[in-house]
Amino acid sequence: MNGAEALCGALLDGGIDVCFANPGTSEMHFVAALDRRPEMRCILGLAEGVVTAAADGYARMAGRPAAALLHLGPGLANGLANLHNARRARSPMVVVVGDHATWHVAADAPLTTDIEGLARPMSDHVTRLAPGESVAAGARRALEAARATPGIATLILPADVAWGPETAAAVAGPAPARRGFDAAAVAAVAVALADARRAGRRAGLLLAGDALRGAALADAARIAAATGARLLSEMFNARVERGAGRPAAPKVPYPVDVATGFLADLDLVVLVGARPPAGFFGYPGKPSFLARPDCMIVRLAEGTDDLPAALAALADAVDASATIPAGPDAPLPPDPADGRLDADAIAAVVARALPEGAVLVEEALTAGAPLYAATAGAAPHDLLQLTGGAIGIGIPLAAGAAVGAPGRKVVSMQADGSGMYTVQGLWTQAREGLDVVTVILSNRAYAILYGEMRGVGVAEIGRNARRMFDLDGPPLDWVALARGMGVPGIRCDDVAGFRRAFAAAVAEPGPFLIEAVL
Amino acid sequence: MNGAEALCGALLDGGIDVCFANPGTSEMHFVAALDRRPEMRCILGLAEGVVTAAADGYARMAGRPAAALLHLGPGLANGLANLHNARRARSPMVVVVGDHATWHVAADAPLTTDIEGLARPMSDHVTRLAPGESVAAGARRALEAARATPGIATLILPADVAWGPETAAAVAGPAPARRGFDAAAVAAVAVALADARRAGRRAGLLLAGDALRGAALADAARIAAATGARLLSEMFNARVERGAGRPAAPKVPYPVDVATGFLADLDLVVLVGARPPAGFFGYPGKPSFLARPDCMIVRLAEGTDDLPAALAALADAVDASATIPAGPDAPLPPDPADGRLDADAIAAVVARALPEGAVLVEEALTAGAPLYAATAGAAPHDLLQLTGGAIGIGIPLAAGAAVGAPGRKVVSMQADGSGMYTVQGLWTQAREGLDVVTVILSNRAYAILYGEMRGVGVAEIGRNARRMFDLDGPPLDWVALARGMGVPGIRCDDVAGFRRAFAAAVAEPGPFLIEAVL
């Protein structure tokens, strides 16, 4: 058995049976090993940002890591932005990066780079395998690290380690770190919530990570009912269970002034895996932190902790009722009047027609602003957001989510500017026959930047700025782009057409793309 | 004046008047500053790999740096692979990366990353500006560093430095480092060449960088004629002047066995800005270094030295004749017979119809193998290659070359697999009306990997490998992709059609795309 075969076996033994990949020459022995193990599903992305975002989407929905296979430093570099998003989503992932044979590094061949240096800023763990080490043991260590954090474990595999013999006897790795929680923090939070209620002070539970779904979300709702606390969530979340009948935990809004207003009534914020609420950017004369300066902030659990267990313990500590309170009765938006499309109409149509159990991927940015409120009362669904702010995640995130949640319709609401970053992901959707409906909100601009220019006090926009903000001249033809990659599509610019197209698209297996011209 | 305005002014004062860009919120003040200086040409790329490759192509042709404007760590990360190629090409570039306001970093907002950590592996110089420092002075330092190396100078611009006042009085920067050369090395090489000739030992001048064009290439040819040395060049070069009547310096071939044969007659290799010839990858049982083990390797000059001056000095030292020897009489390939297209026919058609003064961008990889020999006798042109091995450079490199060499036809020979990495560059070609003819060599596979699998001893290719090597199922429709980004195009699968399409495309101003189906 060579090292590559040992790696493949260790991944399969560890429960990884999907490998998103864009391999090159230095990975050929690993490819040959994958080729002998057909139980590993290999999914090609035509750019590495597709590979890492798809692995993220898979992990968010499947609840377990995939492997991502990348080619040397430049291949890793191309995947880093979406590794950053995945890391902020706390998605477990094992990233295998091939490298030159150890003895070839001295030749300073063109593709020689500092792979560790590139990996570290976007990885939770980095391991470089060396000749004579057990590759299987290294792979198990990486897998355990990815699961325990959870996060990104990058494994650098020199070519001669891949083709060399798997020498060392299988080393028993350390037992996977169990994610726990701090019981003292639970007790302290229970006291703080009781004190606040007694003093008439308003409390909020700021939820993140897997506190936003399943039993954990129900426990949070029980705690809120018992203590009078509000539920809220971070500005961007990896996966939220939302929709009719479910407890609502509204997200912290993006604009600083709106966000400070949203948090203004809170005297106490309990962090449940969340960071203290902060602005997405810093602006002149505006604060970084969004809660009132005199708001008390206490931490129930860290993002790496077992949030469901911490919430269950807190529910006990506050003597929460066993009854899960019914979610707020959020109305569906009214059916929009016919006429030209706008972001509100798109949001209303999507919210009304979203199939139960859908996975809603949202990278719609400015054009998607109404979508969040509109879908509060939609059929129960999972919402996947852009966690790290690195635009260019939606199309491949949707692909990976479809792989990780077979049988569920994925609806991908995608801004045009950010969609272009990883447009290549449409081909993977076609290749794998994934059940994804992509809606391009085509406003033909980096529209957010017009707002940001006003935000920094610039009132007049001139030619140079327009040349950097506008995507017209020529306009992108998304139907042609999709067809070029094997995804059928249609363009709409009025409400009736979009309503018809979206209904048809969710009724048929995908992939399909709708260019909604705003 | 704020910091952003000071930066913009310093770049313009330093001779940078083109800024390839994909900005975001943290760069808004710099965008506002650019907006007030219309003499700076701002060119948008819809993905950052487009931005950095275009700046590289511009620098190769214009002979001076452009600026590249990127958004925070993820924006930089997306541009790193082509920064790696640019660095290997020794293209000067000033990369401006915006960052959060310094006081906002503590908030750990979603886009917070270790920008220096990401920049270092692909930069020659990294500077982070801080409040209270002169931005103009920092910009001048970066520009001088980019020119002196030449290479990549990355300037990290926190938002509050951009919007804060330009405080410090303009600091006189150090005088730009003059690129020089080592006169002792020139004398030693002259002796080594004379000794070799006297002993009947074969010598070669291995040229790189700007030794491959203009007076430097002519001097190298004069030295070769005077000393009996062969001219040769590195496997991949930033820019080579080739074609009928010009001195030929054949590149070191890619396959290890072919390369060792190519170098087997050489007893002495003189490095003129080149690295000792090495294989692109290391393979089991094959050497890293390609010259005969007993071949003597001496260095005339480092890659950072003034190669033209070093060659001029060596020409004097060897008493080279003032007459520049005529280039070898490389015949044009015969006009190919009609029938189905193949790589040889494409190479022949392109070589025969290449306009004089064209810029030939080559990322055709396997399908482009015959092109190099075929164009040896083509009309005089400049050849731009993939210098760092990070695929996905061709389409935006061609765009940047067209900006840097107005009035010259750019012909971009592009493999389909690598073309998809930065396919977004077609939009920039359309937006800027660039005179580029792109030929997609569409073999619907990462064909090189089939060869590499054989190279590592795998004879049978199974489903998993095919799923990672093949780009069919669905095939890419490049004409639709191009149309989607505003570039007209045509598909050809026979020789007559390609001959007609290519002749028409080079006769008309671009951009235009030809999908040549193999």
XYZ file of C-alpha atoms in Angstrom, chain A residues 19 21-26 28-29 31-32 34-48 69 71-75 77-82 84 88 100-101 103-114 117-118 121-122 159 163 235-236 254 275-276 278-289 387-391 417 420-424 427 430-432 446 448-450 452-453 456-458 460-478 480-487, chain B residues 19 21-26 28-29 31-32 34-48 69 71-75 77-82 84 88 100-101 103-114 117-118 121-122 159 163 235-236 254 275-276 278-289 387-391 417 420-424 427 430-432 446 448-450 452-453 456-458 460-478 480-487:
256
model
C -14.265 14.372 -2.434
C -11.646 18.075 -6.377
C -9.550 19.959 -8.856
C -6.378 17.859 -8.979
C -3.103 18.284 -10.843
C 0.044 16.362 -11.558
C 1.357 16.241 -7.995
C -1.877 11.806 -9.561
C -1.106 8.989 -7.135
C -6.228 10.239 -7.966
C -5.118 6.721 -8.838
C -9.394 7.290 -5.482
C -9.877 5.521 -8.792
C -9.513 2.158 -7.067
C -12.126 3.079 -4.439
C -15.356 3.759 -6.341
C -17.230 4.147 -3.037
C -15.582 7.586 -2.834
C -17.683 10.024 -4.864
C -15.361 12.436 -6.685
C -16.929 15.709 -7.811
C -14.982 18.010 -10.092
C -15.077 21.792 -9.824
C -13.679 23.816 -12.721
C -12.133 26.359 -10.345
C -10.957 25.808 -6.785
C -8.524 18.061 -3.165
C -3.231 21.301 -6.509
C -0.207 22.879 -4.819
C -0.035 26.445 -3.510
C -1.867 28.167 -6.377
C -4.733 25.664 -6.268
C -4.832 29.975 -3.024
C -7.755 29.902 -5.450
C -9.803 28.058 -2.843
C -8.882 30.219 0.150
C -11.684 32.786 0.011
C -14.328 30.110 0.305
C -12.489 31.503 4.873
C -16.497 31.189 9.655
C 6.186 18.573 -5.049
C 8.208 15.524 -4.056
C 13.546 16.247 -2.933
C 12.223 18.373 -5.820
C 11.628 21.496 -3.724
C 15.319 22.438 -3.980
C 14.932 22.762 -7.759
C 12.684 25.801 -7.245
C 10.437 24.605 -10.076
C 7.828 27.106 -11.270
C 5.040 25.835 -9.015
C 7.133 25.881 -5.826
C 5.383 27.970 -3.152
C 5.057 28.276 0.615
C 2.144 30.052 4.699
C -0.859 30.151 2.393
C -4.601 32.133 7.646
C -7.638 30.120 6.519
C 4.150 13.576 -4.118
C 3.801 7.319 -4.018
C -25.771 38.774 11.013
C -24.687 35.796 8.883
C -26.186 44.897 8.340
C -19.311 36.813 18.925
C -20.257 40.151 20.532
C -20.113 44.015 15.662
C -20.430 45.978 12.468
C -19.475 44.298 9.239
C -17.184 47.220 8.456
C -15.900 50.144 10.474
C -17.090 53.591 9.377
C -15.848 57.043 10.355
C -17.547 58.131 13.548
C -19.522 54.913 13.978
C -18.940 52.222 16.568
C -17.438 48.773 15.987
C -19.670 47.169 18.590
C -20.731 33.557 6.663
C -17.355 35.129 6.029
C -18.232 38.002 3.753
C -16.030 36.682 0.943
C -18.423 37.038 -2.002
C -21.753 40.522 -9.197
C -19.586 35.839 -11.422
C -16.765 35.028 -8.971
C -17.553 31.308 -9.039
C -19.851 31.072 -12.056
C -18.002 27.866 -12.954
C -21.095 23.315 -14.628
C -25.066 20.260 -14.535
C -22.453 17.513 -14.400
C -23.897 16.059 -11.187
C -22.076 45.925 -7.492
C -23.866 47.548 -2.512
C -20.925 49.784 -3.391
C -23.183 52.675 -4.371
C -21.132 52.215 0.656
C -19.892 55.268 -1.265
C -18.417 57.206 3.429
C -19.836 60.598 2.483
C -19.340 60.676 -1.287
C -21.313 62.342 -6.562
C -20.207 59.274 -8.441
C -17.972 59.856 -11.448
C -16.759 57.839 -14.360
C -13.989 55.891 -12.635
C -16.258 54.764 -9.813
C -19.025 53.815 -12.239
C -16.519 51.819 -14.268
C -15.784 49.847 -11.096
C -19.373 49.508 -9.793
C -21.419 48.796 -12.931
C -21.625 45.441 -14.669
C -23.344 46.749 -17.787
C -21.512 47.727 -20.964
C -21.815 44.891 -21.900
C -24.567 43.410 -19.731
C -24.025 39.832 -18.627
C -26.320 37.349 -20.358
C -26.831 34.788 -17.599
C -26.138 32.206 -22.224
C -23.598 31.675 -19.444
C -25.734 28.914 -17.926
C -26.338 27.251 -21.277
C -22.592 27.396 -21.916
C -22.174 25.174 -18.854
C -25.101 22.863 -19.538
C -27.701 24.473 -17.262
C -5.445 50.444 -12.133
C -9.503 46.629 -9.843
C -12.153 44.732 -7.993
C -12.828 46.989 -5.013
C -15.113 46.627 -1.999
C -16.362 48.684 0.896
C -13.034 49.109 2.657
C -14.370 53.237 -1.025
C -12.238 56.222 -0.114
C -12.270 54.644 -5.214
C -13.483 58.164 -4.454
C -9.537 57.572 -8.191
C -12.838 59.077 -9.232
C -11.359 62.562 -8.853
C -8.342 61.684 -11.002
C -9.735 60.691 -14.429
C -6.195 60.428 -15.798
C -6.015 57.101 -13.922
C -7.606 54.427 -16.111
C -9.595 52.039 -13.921
C -10.308 48.624 -15.423
C -12.707 46.288 -13.656
C -12.220 42.530 -13.472
C -15.169 40.402 -12.376
C -12.890 38.117 -10.339
C -9.581 38.948 -8.731
C -6.774 47.051 -6.314
C -10.635 43.908 -1.326
C -9.300 42.603 1.989
C -7.851 39.125 2.568
C -10.322 37.124 0.467
C -9.954 39.475 -2.506
C -6.485 35.384 -1.887
C -8.475 35.145 -5.117
C -5.707 37.035 -6.899
C -2.756 35.117 -5.441
C -2.368 32.387 -8.072
C -1.849 34.931 -10.816
C 2.482 33.938 -8.288
C 7.748 34.329 -11.611
C -10.656 47.241 8.008
C -10.123 50.444 9.941
C -9.723 50.110 15.431
C -12.273 47.720 13.855
C -9.941 44.710 13.752
C -10.670 43.953 17.409
C -14.328 43.358 16.523
C -13.330 40.245 14.574
C -15.886 41.130 11.901
C -16.565 38.418 9.307
C -14.018 39.673 6.784
C -11.152 39.951 9.277
C -8.147 37.944 8.053
C -4.357 37.850 8.275
C 0.174 36.186 6.054
C -1.681 35.773 2.780
C 4.138 33.921 -0.089
C 3.353 35.691 -3.370
C -9.726 52.151 5.793
C -9.930 58.379 5.054
C 10.813 26.333 -20.122
C 8.396 29.243 -19.534
C 8.581 20.049 -20.513
C 17.636 29.166 -12.780
C 19.546 25.895 -13.291
C 14.930 21.741 -13.569
C 11.910 19.552 -14.199
C 8.498 21.092 -13.796
C 7.562 18.252 -11.446
C 9.561 15.535 -9.715
C 8.799 11.974 -10.826
C 9.793 8.663 -9.255
C 13.253 7.678 -10.434
C 13.750 10.807 -12.524
C 16.113 13.685 -11.769
C 15.136 17.170 -10.582
C 17.931 18.823 -12.529
C 5.521 31.550 -16.070
C 4.514 30.123 -12.708
C 2.529 27.063 -13.707
C -0.625 28.327 -11.996
C -3.178 27.657 -14.729
C -9.646 23.540 -18.792
C -12.390 28.177 -17.257
C -10.414 29.306 -14.185
C -10.576 32.968 -15.216
C -13.237 32.870 -17.917
C -14.574 36.126 -16.406
C -16.051 40.372 -19.974
C -15.564 43.195 -24.104
C -15.950 46.095 -21.656
C -12.658 47.655 -22.746
C -7.574 18.243 -18.527
C -2.317 16.838 -19.525
C -3.459 14.719 -16.587
C -3.960 11.644 -18.783
C 0.699 12.548 -16.099
C -1.227 9.456 -14.932
C 3.326 7.888 -12.713
C 2.772 4.366 -14.023
C -1.015 4.099 -14.047
C -5.866 1.967 -16.601
C -8.051 4.983 -15.973
C -11.304 4.329 -14.124
C -14.479 6.235 -13.463
C -13.251 8.429 -10.615
C -10.203 9.613 -12.544
C -12.270 10.243 -15.673
C -14.734 12.243 -13.592
C -11.816 14.447 -12.561
C -10.036 14.675 -15.947
C -12.896 15.064 -18.436
C -14.775 18.282 -19.105
C -17.525 16.683 -21.131
C -20.882 15.592 -19.714
C -21.924 18.368 -20.293
C -19.473 19.823 -22.816
C -18.672 23.487 -22.369
C -20.190 25.721 -25.035
C -17.542 28.416 -25.323
C -22.354 30.739 -25.442
C -19.991 31.592 -22.580
C -18.346 34.311 -24.651
C -21.676 35.706 -25.813
C -22.818 35.760 -22.203
C -19.974 38.177 -21.516
C -20.365 40.276 -24.665
C -17.667 38.672 -26.812
